[in-house]
Amino acid sequence: MPEAHGLIGPNPRNAWRADGKTVVLARPHREPHPVTVEALPQTVTADLAATALIVVDMQNDFCSPDGWLASIGVDVAPARAPIPVIAGLLPPLRAAGVPVIWLNWGNRPDRANLPPGVLHVYDPDGTGGGIGAPLPGGRVLEQGSPSAAIVAELETADGDLHVSKYRMSGFQDTELDSVLRNLRVDTLLFAGVNADQCVLATLMDAANLGYDVVMVQDAVATTSPAYCMDATLYNVRQCFGFTLTAGALREALK
């Protein structure tokens, strides 16, 4: 193979090597890192070298006792349950070279890209509540505001990636798919809230795009009734991919 020195690409996983005369299109070789984890409906073996973790909507507005949902009377205790589970997964996954992607609502201040159907979910009577409504911590789910920030108990790290979303699915109207393809990953681990809404919508779109999808069932939660969580786990296992526990994953990472 010709000598080539410069790197051209968004990250070392997806880069050409080049000098003044030659461009090497072959991407850098990554050694497979297979791990076998007990899961449902079957045990899975995944390649950590081609896996990413997507953490969905672990934000103050959804999970903080003084955030937006709590301010309108929603019990956010269920949404806070995944916090220690996710915190425990981040170090071993990062140590294994698994990219971490924080996928959060982060809307434009003018809400110009949001159709009525999206706004209606959080403002059913049209009185101006929901997305963009003023709060002491900033406007609801507005990009850059403290109300839309990741909860303080979860620490981001250099090298983590951040993608803003504007729908239940993180793939619609965002760069998430491009980011994942540049990481050259096949398998996506899902954590966050709400399991039956934004997590499931993103997972379903990922499966439809051809990614392998795995829900970490104790790293997701919902403020919806319990039967919604039961149906979500059933449908993930039946139609889209797999579920596993954080404990089984941590054991495999050893």
CSV table of C-alpha atoms in Angstrom, one decimal:
chain,number,residue,atom,x,y,z
A,1,MET,CA,0.0,0.0,0.0
A,2,PRO,CA,1.4,3.4,-0.9
A,3,GLU,CA,2.7,5.6,1.9
A,4,ALA,CA,0.2,8.3,2.9
A,5,HIS,CA,0.3,10.7,5.8
A,6,GLY,CA,-2.5,13.2,6.1
A,7,LEU,CA,-5.9,12.2,7.3
A,8,ILE,CA,-9.1,13.5,5.5
A,9,GLY,CA,-12.3,12.7,7.3
A,10,PRO,CA,-14.7,13.6,10.2
A,11,ASN,CA,-13.0,11.2,12.6
A,12,PRO,CA,-10.3,8.5,12.7
A,13,ARG,CA,-12.9,5.8,12.0
A,14,ASN,CA,-13.9,7.3,8.6
A,15,ALA,CA,-10.8,8.9,7.1
A,16,TRP,CA,-8.8,8.7,3.9
A,17,ARG,CA,-5.0,8.9,4.1
A,18,ALA,CA,-3.3,11.2,1.7
A,19,ASP,CA,-0.1,12.8,0.5
A,20,GLY,CA,0.5,15.1,-2.4
A,21,LYS,CA,0.2,12.2,-5.0
A,22,THR,CA,-1.8,9.5,-3.4
A,23,VAL,CA,-5.1,9.1,-1.6
A,24,VAL,CA,-5.8,5.8,0.2
A,25,LEU,CA,-9.6,5.2,0.3
A,26,ALA,CA,-9.3,2.1,2.5
A,27,ARG,CA,-10.4,3.1,6.0
A,28,PRO,CA,-8.2,2.4,9.0
A,29,HIS,CA,-8.6,-1.2,10.2
A,30,ARG,CA,-10.3,-1.7,13.5
A,31,GLU,CA,-9.9,-4.9,15.3
A,32,PRO,CA,-13.3,-6.5,16.2
A,33,HIS,CA,-14.2,-6.5,19.9
A,34,PRO,CA,-17.0,-9.0,20.2
A,35,VAL,CA,-18.9,-9.3,23.5
A,36,THR,CA,-21.7,-11.8,24.2
A,37,VAL,CA,-24.5,-10.6,26.4
A,38,GLU,CA,-27.6,-12.4,27.8
A,39,ALA,CA,-30.6,-10.7,26.1
A,40,LEU,CA,-34.2,-11.2,25.0
A,41,PRO,CA,-35.5,-12.8,22.9
A,42,GLN,CA,-32.0,-14.3,22.3
A,43,THR,CA,-28.5,-13.9,23.6
A,44,VAL,CA,-26.6,-11.5,21.4
A,45,THR,CA,-23.0,-11.1,20.4
A,46,ALA,CA,-22.1,-7.5,19.4
A,47,ASP,CA,-19.0,-6.0,18.1
A,48,LEU,CA,-18.1,-3.1,20.4
A,49,ALA,CA,-15.8,-1.7,17.7
A,50,ALA,CA,-19.0,-1.1,15.6
A,51,THR,CA,-21.4,-0.1,18.5
A,52,ALA,CA,-22.6,3.3,19.8
A,53,LEU,CA,-24.7,4.3,22.8
A,54,ILE,CA,-27.5,6.8,22.2
A,55,VAL,CA,-28.8,8.5,25.4
A,56,VAL,CA,-32.2,10.1,24.7
A,57,ASP,CA,-33.6,13.2,26.5
A,58,MET,CA,-32.0,12.9,29.9
A,59,GLN,CA,-32.7,16.7,30.3
A,60,ASN,CA,-33.7,18.9,33.1
A,61,ASP,CA,-37.1,19.6,31.6
A,62,PHE,CA,-38.0,15.9,31.6
A,63,CYS,CA,-36.0,14.6,34.6
A,64,SER,CA,-35.3,17.4,37.1
A,65,PRO,CA,-37.6,18.0,40.1
A,66,ASP,CA,-37.7,21.7,39.1
A,67,GLY,CA,-38.0,21.2,35.4
A,68,TRP,CA,-40.9,21.6,33.1
A,69,LEU,CA,-42.7,18.3,33.5
A,70,ALA,CA,-42.5,18.6,37.3
A,71,SER,CA,-43.9,22.2,37.0
A,72,ILE,CA,-47.0,20.9,35.3
A,73,GLY,CA,-47.6,18.2,37.9
A,74,VAL,CA,-45.9,15.1,36.4
A,75,ASP,CA,-44.2,12.8,38.8
A,76,VAL,CA,-40.6,12.7,37.3
A,77,ALA,CA,-39.4,10.1,39.7
A,78,PRO,CA,-39.7,7.3,37.1
A,79,ALA,CA,-37.7,9.5,34.6
A,80,ARG,CA,-34.9,9.9,37.1
A,81,ALA,CA,-34.6,6.1,37.7
A,82,PRO,CA,-32.2,5.6,34.8
A,83,ILE,CA,-29.7,8.2,35.9
A,84,PRO,CA,-27.5,6.0,38.1
A,85,VAL,CA,-27.9,3.1,35.7
A,86,ILE,CA,-26.6,5.2,32.8
A,87,ALA,CA,-23.9,6.8,34.9
A,88,GLY,CA,-22.7,3.3,35.7
A,89,LEU,CA,-22.5,2.3,32.1
A,90,LEU,CA,-20.7,5.3,30.7
A,91,PRO,CA,-17.2,4.6,32.1
A,92,PRO,CA,-16.9,1.0,30.9
A,93,LEU,CA,-18.4,1.8,27.5
A,94,ARG,CA,-16.1,4.7,26.9
A,95,ALA,CA,-13.2,2.6,28.1
A,96,ALA,CA,-14.1,0.0,25.4
A,97,GLY,CA,-14.1,2.8,22.7
A,98,VAL,CA,-17.9,2.9,22.3
A,99,PRO,CA,-19.0,6.4,21.2
A,100,VAL,CA,-21.6,8.1,23.4
A,101,ILE,CA,-24.2,10.2,21.6
A,102,TRP,CA,-26.5,12.6,23.6
A,103,LEU,CA,-29.7,13.0,21.7
A,104,ASN,CA,-31.8,15.8,23.2
A,105,TRP,CA,-34.7,18.1,22.4
A,106,GLY,CA,-33.1,21.4,21.5
A,107,ASN,CA,-35.5,23.6,19.6
A,108,ARG,CA,-35.0,26.8,17.7
A,109,PRO,CA,-36.1,29.8,19.7
A,110,ASP,CA,-38.5,30.7,16.9
A,111,ARG,CA,-39.8,27.2,16.6
A,112,ALA,CA,-39.8,27.7,12.9
A,113,ASN,CA,-39.3,24.0,12.0
A,114,LEU,CA,-42.0,22.6,14.3
A,115,PRO,CA,-45.3,21.7,12.6
A,116,PRO,CA,-48.6,22.0,14.5
A,117,GLY,CA,-48.7,18.3,15.2
A,118,VAL,CA,-45.5,18.5,17.2
A,119,LEU,CA,-46.6,21.6,19.1
A,120,HIS,CA,-50.0,20.1,19.9
A,121,VAL,CA,-48.5,17.2,21.8
A,122,TYR,CA,-47.3,19.7,24.5
A,123,ASP,CA,-49.9,22.4,24.0
A,124,PRO,CA,-53.2,20.6,23.3
A,125,ASP,CA,-55.5,23.6,23.9
A,126,GLY,CA,-53.4,26.1,22.0
A,127,THR,CA,-52.8,28.4,24.9
A,128,GLY,CA,-49.1,28.7,24.4
A,129,GLY,CA,-47.8,26.1,26.9
A,130,GLY,CA,-45.3,23.4,26.0
A,131,ILE,CA,-42.3,23.9,23.7
A,132,GLY,CA,-40.9,27.4,24.0
A,133,ALA,CA,-43.0,28.4,27.0
A,134,PRO,CA,-41.1,30.5,29.6
A,135,LEU,CA,-39.8,28.9,32.7
A,136,PRO,CA,-37.4,30.2,35.5
A,137,GLY,CA,-34.7,27.9,34.0
A,138,GLY,CA,-35.2,29.1,30.4
A,139,ARG,CA,-37.8,28.3,27.8
A,140,VAL,CA,-39.1,24.8,27.5
A,141,LEU,CA,-36.7,22.5,25.6
A,142,GLU,CA,-35.0,25.5,23.9
A,143,GLN,CA,-31.5,24.7,22.6
A,144,GLY,CA,-28.9,26.2,24.9
A,145,SER,CA,-31.2,26.9,27.8
A,146,PRO,CA,-30.6,25.4,31.2
A,147,SER,CA,-34.1,23.8,31.0
A,148,ALA,CA,-33.0,21.7,28.0
A,149,ALA,CA,-29.5,20.8,29.5
A,150,ILE,CA,-28.5,17.3,30.4
A,151,VAL,CA,-29.2,16.6,34.1
A,152,ALA,CA,-26.2,17.4,36.3
A,153,GLU,CA,-25.9,13.8,37.6
A,154,LEU,CA,-24.8,12.6,34.1
A,155,GLU,CA,-21.3,13.8,33.1
A,156,THR,CA,-20.5,14.3,29.4
A,157,ALA,CA,-16.9,13.7,28.3
A,158,ASP,CA,-14.6,15.0,25.6
A,159,GLY,CA,-15.3,12.9,22.5
A,160,ASP,CA,-19.0,12.5,23.3
A,161,LEU,CA,-21.3,13.7,20.5
A,162,HIS,CA,-24.4,15.9,20.8
A,163,VAL,CA,-27.3,15.9,18.4
A,164,SER,CA,-30.4,18.1,18.8
A,165,LYS,CA,-33.8,16.6,17.8
A,166,TYR,CA,-37.1,18.2,17.1
A,167,ARG,CA,-39.5,15.2,16.9
A,168,MET,CA,-40.1,12.1,18.9
A,169,SER,CA,-37.7,10.4,16.6
A,170,GLY,CA,-34.1,11.7,16.6
A,171,PHE,CA,-33.7,10.8,12.9
A,172,GLN,CA,-36.3,13.2,11.5
A,173,ASP,CA,-34.9,16.6,10.4
A,174,THR,CA,-31.5,15.9,12.1
A,175,GLU,CA,-28.0,14.9,11.3
A,176,LEU,CA,-28.1,11.7,13.5
A,177,ASP,CA,-27.9,9.2,10.6
A,178,SER,CA,-24.9,11.1,9.1
A,179,VAL,CA,-23.1,11.1,12.4
A,180,LEU,CA,-23.7,7.4,12.9
A,181,ARG,CA,-22.6,6.5,9.4
A,182,ASN,CA,-19.4,8.5,9.8
A,183,LEU,CA,-18.7,6.6,13.0
A,184,ARG,CA,-19.1,3.4,10.9
A,185,VAL,CA,-21.3,1.7,13.5
A,186,ASP,CA,-23.8,-1.1,13.0
A,187,THR,CA,-25.2,-1.7,16.5
A,188,LEU,CA,-27.0,1.0,18.6
A,189,LEU,CA,-27.6,0.7,22.4
A,190,PHE,CA,-30.5,2.8,23.6
A,191,ALA,CA,-31.0,4.5,27.0
A,192,GLY,CA,-33.0,7.4,28.2
A,193,VAL,CA,-36.7,8.6,28.4
A,194,ASN,CA,-39.4,8.2,27.6
A,195,ALA,CA,-39.0,4.6,26.6
A,196,ASP,CA,-42.4,4.4,24.9
A,197,GLN,CA,-42.1,7.7,23.1
A,198,CYS,CA,-38.8,9.3,22.0
A,199,VAL,CA,-36.6,6.3,22.7
A,200,LEU,CA,-39.0,3.9,20.9
A,201,ALA,CA,-39.6,6.3,18.0
A,202,THR,CA,-35.8,6.7,17.5
A,203,LEU,CA,-35.2,3.0,17.9
A,204,MET,CA,-37.8,2.1,15.3
A,205,ASP,CA,-36.4,4.5,12.8
A,206,ALA,CA,-32.9,3.1,13.4
A,207,ALA,CA,-34.2,-0.4,12.8
A,208,ASN,CA,-35.9,0.7,9.6
A,209,LEU,CA,-32.6,2.2,8.4
A,210,GLY,CA,-30.8,-1.1,8.9
A,211,TYR,CA,-29.1,-0.6,12.3
A,212,ASP,CA,-29.0,-3.3,14.9
A,213,VAL,CA,-31.0,-2.0,17.9
A,214,VAL,CA,-30.7,-3.0,21.5
A,215,MET,CA,-32.7,-1.3,24.3
A,216,VAL,CA,-31.0,-1.4,27.7
A,217,GLN,CA,-34.2,-2.0,29.6
A,218,ASP,CA,-33.2,-0.6,33.1
A,219,ALA,CA,-31.5,2.4,31.5
A,220,VAL,CA,-34.8,3.5,30.0
A,221,ALA,CA,-37.9,4.6,31.7
A,222,THR,CA,-41.2,6.4,31.2
A,223,THR,CA,-43.7,8.6,33.0
A,224,SER,CA,-46.5,6.8,31.2
A,225,PRO,CA,-48.5,4.0,32.8
A,226,ALA,CA,-46.8,0.7,33.4
A,227,TYR,CA,-48.6,-1.0,30.5
A,228,CYS,CA,-46.8,1.3,28.1
A,229,MET,CA,-43.5,0.1,29.2
A,230,ASP,CA,-44.6,-3.5,29.0
A,231,ALA,CA,-45.8,-3.0,25.4
A,232,THR,CA,-42.6,-1.2,24.5
A,233,LEU,CA,-40.4,-4.1,25.6
A,234,TYR,CA,-42.7,-6.6,23.9
A,235,ASN,CA,-42.6,-4.7,20.6
A,236,VAL,CA,-38.8,-4.1,20.7
A,237,ARG,CA,-38.2,-7.9,21.2
A,238,GLN,CA,-41.0,-9.0,18.8
A,239,CYS,CA,-40.4,-6.6,15.9
A,240,PHE,CA,-37.2,-4.6,16.0
A,241,GLY,CA,-34.3,-6.0,18.0
A,242,PHE,CA,-33.3,-7.0,21.5
A,243,THR,CA,-33.5,-5.9,25.2
A,244,LEU,CA,-30.8,-6.5,27.8
A,245,THR,CA,-30.0,-5.3,31.3
A,246,ALA,CA,-27.2,-2.9,32.3
A,247,GLY,CA,-25.9,-5.5,34.7
A,248,ALA,CA,-25.6,-8.1,31.9
A,249,LEU,CA,-23.8,-5.6,29.7
A,250,ARG,CA,-21.4,-4.5,32.4
A,251,GLU,CA,-20.6,-8.1,33.1
A,252,ALA,CA,-19.8,-8.7,29.5
A,253,LEU,CA,-17.6,-5.6,29.4
A,254,LYS,CA,-15.4,-7.1,32.0
